[in-house]
mmCIF file of C-alpha atoms and ligand atoms in Angstrom:
data_model
loop_
_atom_site.group_PDB
_atom_site.id
_atom_site.type_symbol
_atom_site.label_atom_id
_atom_site.label_comp_id
_atom_site.label_asym_id
_atom_site.label_seq_id
_atom_site.Cartn_x
_atom_site.Cartn_y
_atom_site.Cartn_z
ATOM 1 C CA MET A 46 -1.019 -17.938 1.367
ATOM 2 C CA ASN A 47 -0.067 -14.404 2.319
ATOM 3 C CA SER A 48 -2.039 -11.534 0.860
ATOM 4 C CA VAL A 49 -1.367 -7.814 1.174
ATOM 5 C CA LEU A 50 -3.728 -4.856 0.826
ATOM 6 C CA PHE A 51 -2.191 -1.368 0.753
ATOM 7 C CA VAL A 52 -4.490 1.411 1.905
ATOM 8 C CA CYS A 53 -4.181 5.192 1.504
ATOM 9 C CA LEU A 54 -6.817 7.932 1.328
ATOM 10 C CA GLY A 55 -7.696 8.226 -2.356
ATOM 11 C CA ASN A 56 -6.142 5.010 -3.801
ATOM 12 C CA ILE A 57 -4.860 7.047 -6.727
ATOM 13 C CA CYS A 58 -1.333 8.023 -5.604
ATOM 14 C CA ARG A 59 0.435 6.160 -2.801
ATOM 15 C CA SER A 60 -1.262 2.774 -2.423
ATOM 16 C CA PRO A 61 -1.285 1.934 -6.178
ATOM 17 C CA LEU A 62 2.470 2.644 -6.217
ATOM 18 C CA ALA A 63 2.954 0.390 -3.188
ATOM 19 C CA GLU A 64 0.903 -2.294 -4.951
ATOM 20 C CA ALA A 65 3.024 -1.984 -8.103
ATOM 21 C CA ALA A 66 6.292 -2.058 -6.150
ATOM 22 C CA LEU A 67 5.360 -5.203 -4.215
ATOM 23 C CA ARG A 68 3.998 -6.882 -7.364
ATOM 24 C CA ALA A 69 7.386 -6.270 -9.029
ATOM 25 C CA GLU A 70 9.305 -7.529 -5.977
ATOM 26 C CA ALA A 71 7.086 -10.628 -5.669
ATOM 27 C CA GLU A 72 7.623 -11.382 -9.345
ATOM 28 C CA ARG A 73 11.381 -10.932 -8.977
ATOM 29 C CA LEU A 74 11.466 -13.283 -5.976
ATOM 30 C CA ARG A 75 8.827 -15.639 -7.438
ATOM 31 C CA LEU A 76 6.583 -15.193 -4.387
ATOM 32 C CA ASP A 77 2.991 -16.376 -4.573
ATOM 33 C CA LEU A 78 1.241 -13.334 -3.105
ATOM 34 C CA THR A 79 -2.150 -11.712 -3.630
ATOM 35 C CA ILE A 80 -1.579 -7.948 -3.759
ATOM 36 C CA GLU A 81 -4.197 -5.196 -4.041
ATOM 37 C CA SER A 82 -4.736 -1.598 -2.940
ATOM 38 C CA ALA A 83 -7.719 0.450 -1.783
ATOM 39 C CA GLY A 84 -8.637 3.845 -0.351
ATOM 40 C CA THR A 85 -10.437 4.803 2.833
ATOM 41 C CA GLY A 86 -12.231 7.497 0.783
ATOM 42 C CA ASP A 87 -14.578 6.955 -2.157
ATOM 43 C CA TRP A 88 -13.987 10.114 -4.248
ATOM 44 C CA HIS A 89 -12.047 8.397 -7.015
ATOM 45 C CA VAL A 90 -13.695 4.948 -7.140
ATOM 46 C CA GLY A 91 -13.380 3.371 -10.586
ATOM 47 C CA GLU A 92 -10.711 5.828 -11.756
ATOM 48 C CA PRO A 93 -7.164 4.880 -12.815
ATOM 49 C CA PRO A 94 -4.217 6.130 -10.730
ATOM 50 C CA ASP A 95 -3.207 9.807 -10.856
ATOM 51 C CA PRO A 96 -1.256 10.547 -14.086
ATOM 52 C CA ARG A 97 1.804 11.497 -11.999
ATOM 53 C CA ALA A 98 1.680 8.093 -10.255
ATOM 54 C CA GLN A 99 1.315 6.360 -13.624
ATOM 55 C CA ALA A 100 4.301 8.360 -14.894
ATOM 56 C CA VAL A 101 6.649 7.461 -12.041
ATOM 57 C CA ALA A 102 5.690 3.781 -12.325
ATOM 58 C CA ALA A 103 6.279 3.931 -16.100
ATOM 59 C CA ARG A 104 9.722 5.480 -15.512
ATOM 60 C CA HIS A 105 10.509 2.323 -13.541
ATOM 61 C CA GLY A 106 9.130 0.023 -16.230
ATOM 62 C CA LEU A 107 5.730 -0.673 -14.672
ATOM 63 C CA ASP A 108 2.347 -0.047 -16.277
ATOM 64 C CA ILE A 109 -0.340 0.738 -13.690
ATOM 65 C CA SER A 110 -2.765 2.394 -16.130
ATOM 66 C CA ALA A 111 -5.302 -0.459 -15.797
ATOM 67 C CA TYR A 112 -5.492 -0.240 -11.996
ATOM 68 C CA GLN A 113 -8.942 0.850 -10.799
ATOM 69 C CA THR A 114 -9.525 2.686 -7.561
ATOM 70 C CA ARG A 115 -11.714 1.000 -4.974
ATOM 71 C CA GLN A 116 -12.718 1.661 -1.393
ATOM 72 C CA VAL A 117 -11.665 -0.632 1.456
ATOM 73 C CA THR A 118 -14.483 -2.938 2.691
ATOM 74 C CA PRO A 119 -15.094 -4.861 5.947
ATOM 75 C CA ALA A 120 -14.523 -8.127 4.042
ATOM 76 C CA ASP A 121 -10.949 -6.999 3.288
ATOM 77 C CA PHE A 122 -10.102 -7.456 6.984
ATOM 78 C CA ARG A 123 -10.731 -11.194 6.641
ATOM 79 C CA ARG A 124 -9.646 -11.671 3.021
ATOM 80 C CA PHE A 125 -6.119 -10.259 3.453
ATOM 81 C CA THR A 126 -3.486 -11.533 5.891
ATOM 82 C CA HIS A 127 -1.798 -8.098 5.945
ATOM 83 C CA ILE A 128 -3.291 -4.618 5.569
ATOM 84 C CA VAL A 129 -0.643 -1.921 5.241
ATOM 85 C CA ALA A 130 -1.582 1.736 5.783
ATOM 86 C CA LEU A 131 0.395 4.496 4.133
ATOM 87 C CA ASP A 132 -0.032 7.039 6.963
ATOM 88 C CA HIS A 133 -1.380 7.365 10.511
ATOM 89 C CA ASP A 134 -4.777 8.721 9.413
ATOM 90 C CA ASN A 135 -5.238 5.706 7.142
ATOM 91 C CA LEU A 136 -4.238 3.414 10.011
ATOM 92 C CA SER A 137 -6.639 4.981 12.508
ATOM 93 C CA ASN A 138 -9.463 4.923 9.936
ATOM 94 C CA LEU A 139 -8.757 1.233 9.340
ATOM 95 C CA ARG A 140 -8.853 0.531 13.072
ATOM 96 C CA ARG A 141 -12.168 2.410 13.295
ATOM 97 C CA ILE A 142 -13.877 0.420 10.515
ATOM 98 C CA ALA A 143 -12.313 -2.994 11.291
ATOM 99 C CA PRO A 144 -15.036 -5.589 11.949
ATOM 100 C CA ALA A 145 -14.935 -7.574 15.201
ATOM 101 C CA ASP A 146 -13.833 -10.712 13.353
ATOM 102 C CA ALA A 147 -10.945 -9.047 11.513
ATOM 103 C CA THR A 148 -7.948 -11.332 11.072
ATOM 104 C CA ALA A 149 -5.593 -9.142 9.000
ATOM 105 C CA ALA A 150 -2.435 -7.826 10.657
ATOM 106 C CA LEU A 151 -2.345 -4.013 10.449
ATOM 107 C CA SER A 152 0.870 -2.056 9.995
ATOM 108 C CA LEU A 153 2.263 1.165 8.561
ATOM 109 C CA LEU A 154 4.126 0.889 5.261
ATOM 110 C CA LEU A 155 7.328 2.377 6.680
ATOM 111 C CA ASP A 156 7.293 -0.133 9.564
ATOM 112 C CA HIS A 157 8.762 -2.401 6.891
ATOM 113 C CA VAL A 158 11.756 -0.133 6.296
ATOM 114 C CA PRO A 159 14.455 -0.515 8.983
ATOM 115 C CA GLY A 160 15.020 2.801 10.771
ATOM 116 C CA ARG A 161 11.759 4.340 9.556
ATOM 117 C CA GLU A 162 9.296 2.418 11.718
ATOM 118 C CA GLY A 163 6.284 4.463 12.791
ATOM 119 C CA GLN A 164 6.741 7.088 10.063
ATOM 120 C CA ALA A 165 4.151 8.122 7.462
ATOM 121 C CA VAL A 166 4.415 8.260 3.668
ATOM 122 C CA THR A 167 3.666 11.901 2.838
ATOM 123 C CA ASP A 168 0.782 12.352 0.403
ATOM 124 C CA PRO A 169 2.306 13.561 -2.895
ATOM 125 C CA TRP A 170 -1.119 14.492 -4.322
ATOM 126 C CA PHE A 171 -0.884 18.094 -3.105
ATOM 127 C CA GLY A 172 2.689 18.658 -4.306
ATOM 128 C CA ASP A 173 4.687 18.551 -7.528
ATOM 129 C CA ALA A 174 5.890 15.590 -9.574
ATOM 130 C CA ALA A 175 9.113 15.317 -7.516
ATOM 131 C CA GLY A 176 7.042 14.166 -4.560
ATOM 132 C CA PHE A 177 6.130 11.052 -6.511
ATOM 133 C CA ASP A 178 9.828 10.134 -6.797
ATOM 134 C CA VAL A 179 10.067 10.285 -2.986
ATOM 135 C CA THR A 180 6.961 8.091 -2.717
ATOM 136 C CA TRP A 181 8.432 5.637 -5.204
ATOM 137 C CA ALA A 182 11.662 5.333 -3.196
ATOM 138 C CA GLU A 183 9.651 4.721 -0.020
ATOM 139 C CA VAL A 184 7.306 2.107 -1.484
ATOM 140 C CA THR A 185 10.137 0.194 -3.157
ATOM 141 C CA ALA A 186 12.128 0.088 0.107
ATOM 142 C CA ALA A 187 9.017 -1.117 1.939
ATOM 143 C CA ALA A 188 8.269 -3.716 -0.737
ATOM 144 C CA ALA A 189 11.731 -5.206 -0.232
ATOM 145 C CA GLY A 190 11.285 -5.218 3.554
ATOM 146 C CA LEU A 191 7.803 -6.662 3.391
ATOM 147 C CA ALA A 192 8.824 -9.386 0.945
ATOM 148 C CA GLY A 193 11.673 -10.278 3.312
ATOM 149 C CA ARG A 194 9.307 -10.418 6.280
ATOM 150 C CA LEU A 195 6.820 -12.608 4.390
ATOM 151 C CA THR A 196 9.516 -15.102 3.453
ATOM 152 C CA ASP A 197 11.265 -15.108 6.856
ATOM 153 C CA PRO A 198 10.339 -18.221 8.897
ATOM 154 C CA ASN A 199 10.880 -16.182 12.116
ATOM 155 C CA PRO A 200 9.860 -12.598 11.246
ATOM 156 C CA ARG A 201 10.440 -9.904 13.875
ATOM 157 C CA PRO A 202 7.199 -8.311 15.094
ATOM 158 C CA VAL A 203 5.932 -5.192 13.338
ATOM 159 C CA ALA A 204 6.250 -2.125 15.593
ATOM 160 C CA THR A 205 2.752 -0.771 14.881
ATOM 161 C CA ALA A 206 0.740 -3.989 15.014
HETATM 162 P P1 LIG B 234 -3.593 9.128 -2.086
HETATM 163 O O1 LIG B 234 -3.643 10.694 -2.410
HETATM 164 O O2 LIG B 234 -4.297 8.942 -0.750
HETATM 165 O O3 LIG B 234 -2.127 8.856 -1.970
HETATM 166 O O4 LIG B 234 -4.264 8.422 -3.215
HETATM 167 C C1 LIG B 234 -4.858 11.414 -2.448
HETATM 168 C C2 LIG B 234 -5.575 11.460 -3.614
HETATM 169 C C3 LIG B 234 -6.764 12.178 -3.668
HETATM 170 C C4 LIG B 234 -7.221 12.828 -2.545
HETATM 171 C C5 LIG B 234 -6.500 12.768 -1.383
HETATM 172 C C6 LIG B 234 -5.316 12.049 -1.325
HETATM 173 N N1 LIG B 234 -8.423 13.570 -2.591
HETATM 174 O O5 LIG B 234 -8.724 14.264 -1.601
HETATM 175 O O6 LIG B 234 -9.145 13.486 -3.580
#
């Protein structure tokens, strides 16, 4: 079974929204997928998502208030079939900490959006609430692309992997 871990820096803004978007898409398409998110950093471990992330998810009918931040672990590289980084720093940190027996396919989130391959999801944490609407649009587009890739019997290769 496919399983997807989204990884950003803090696991309070971008990756929880990506997790929520793919959970909603998987439910809509009745896909049997394990979906989680994690951060490369540990500053917010155990906390719920940023209130602005909770608010944008709520505006789209999704409750992410019970999500709890966690840090990515070496075991994640074997447990998940796909690990999806939100930006290039996240991706290079993942490559740095990947154990030798890692089996997960690594990609950037926007590799799953046609025409935006290789691009990063800007961190909305430092900006205003409008930035979270941009993030939401990006993670929902990627969720649709990723769900399509995971159900395609002959998926095209991911640019980053
Ligand atoms: P995220 O945003 O990586 O999208 O969750 C951030 C949240 C917190 C911090 C950095 C990025 N921080 O430095 O605490």
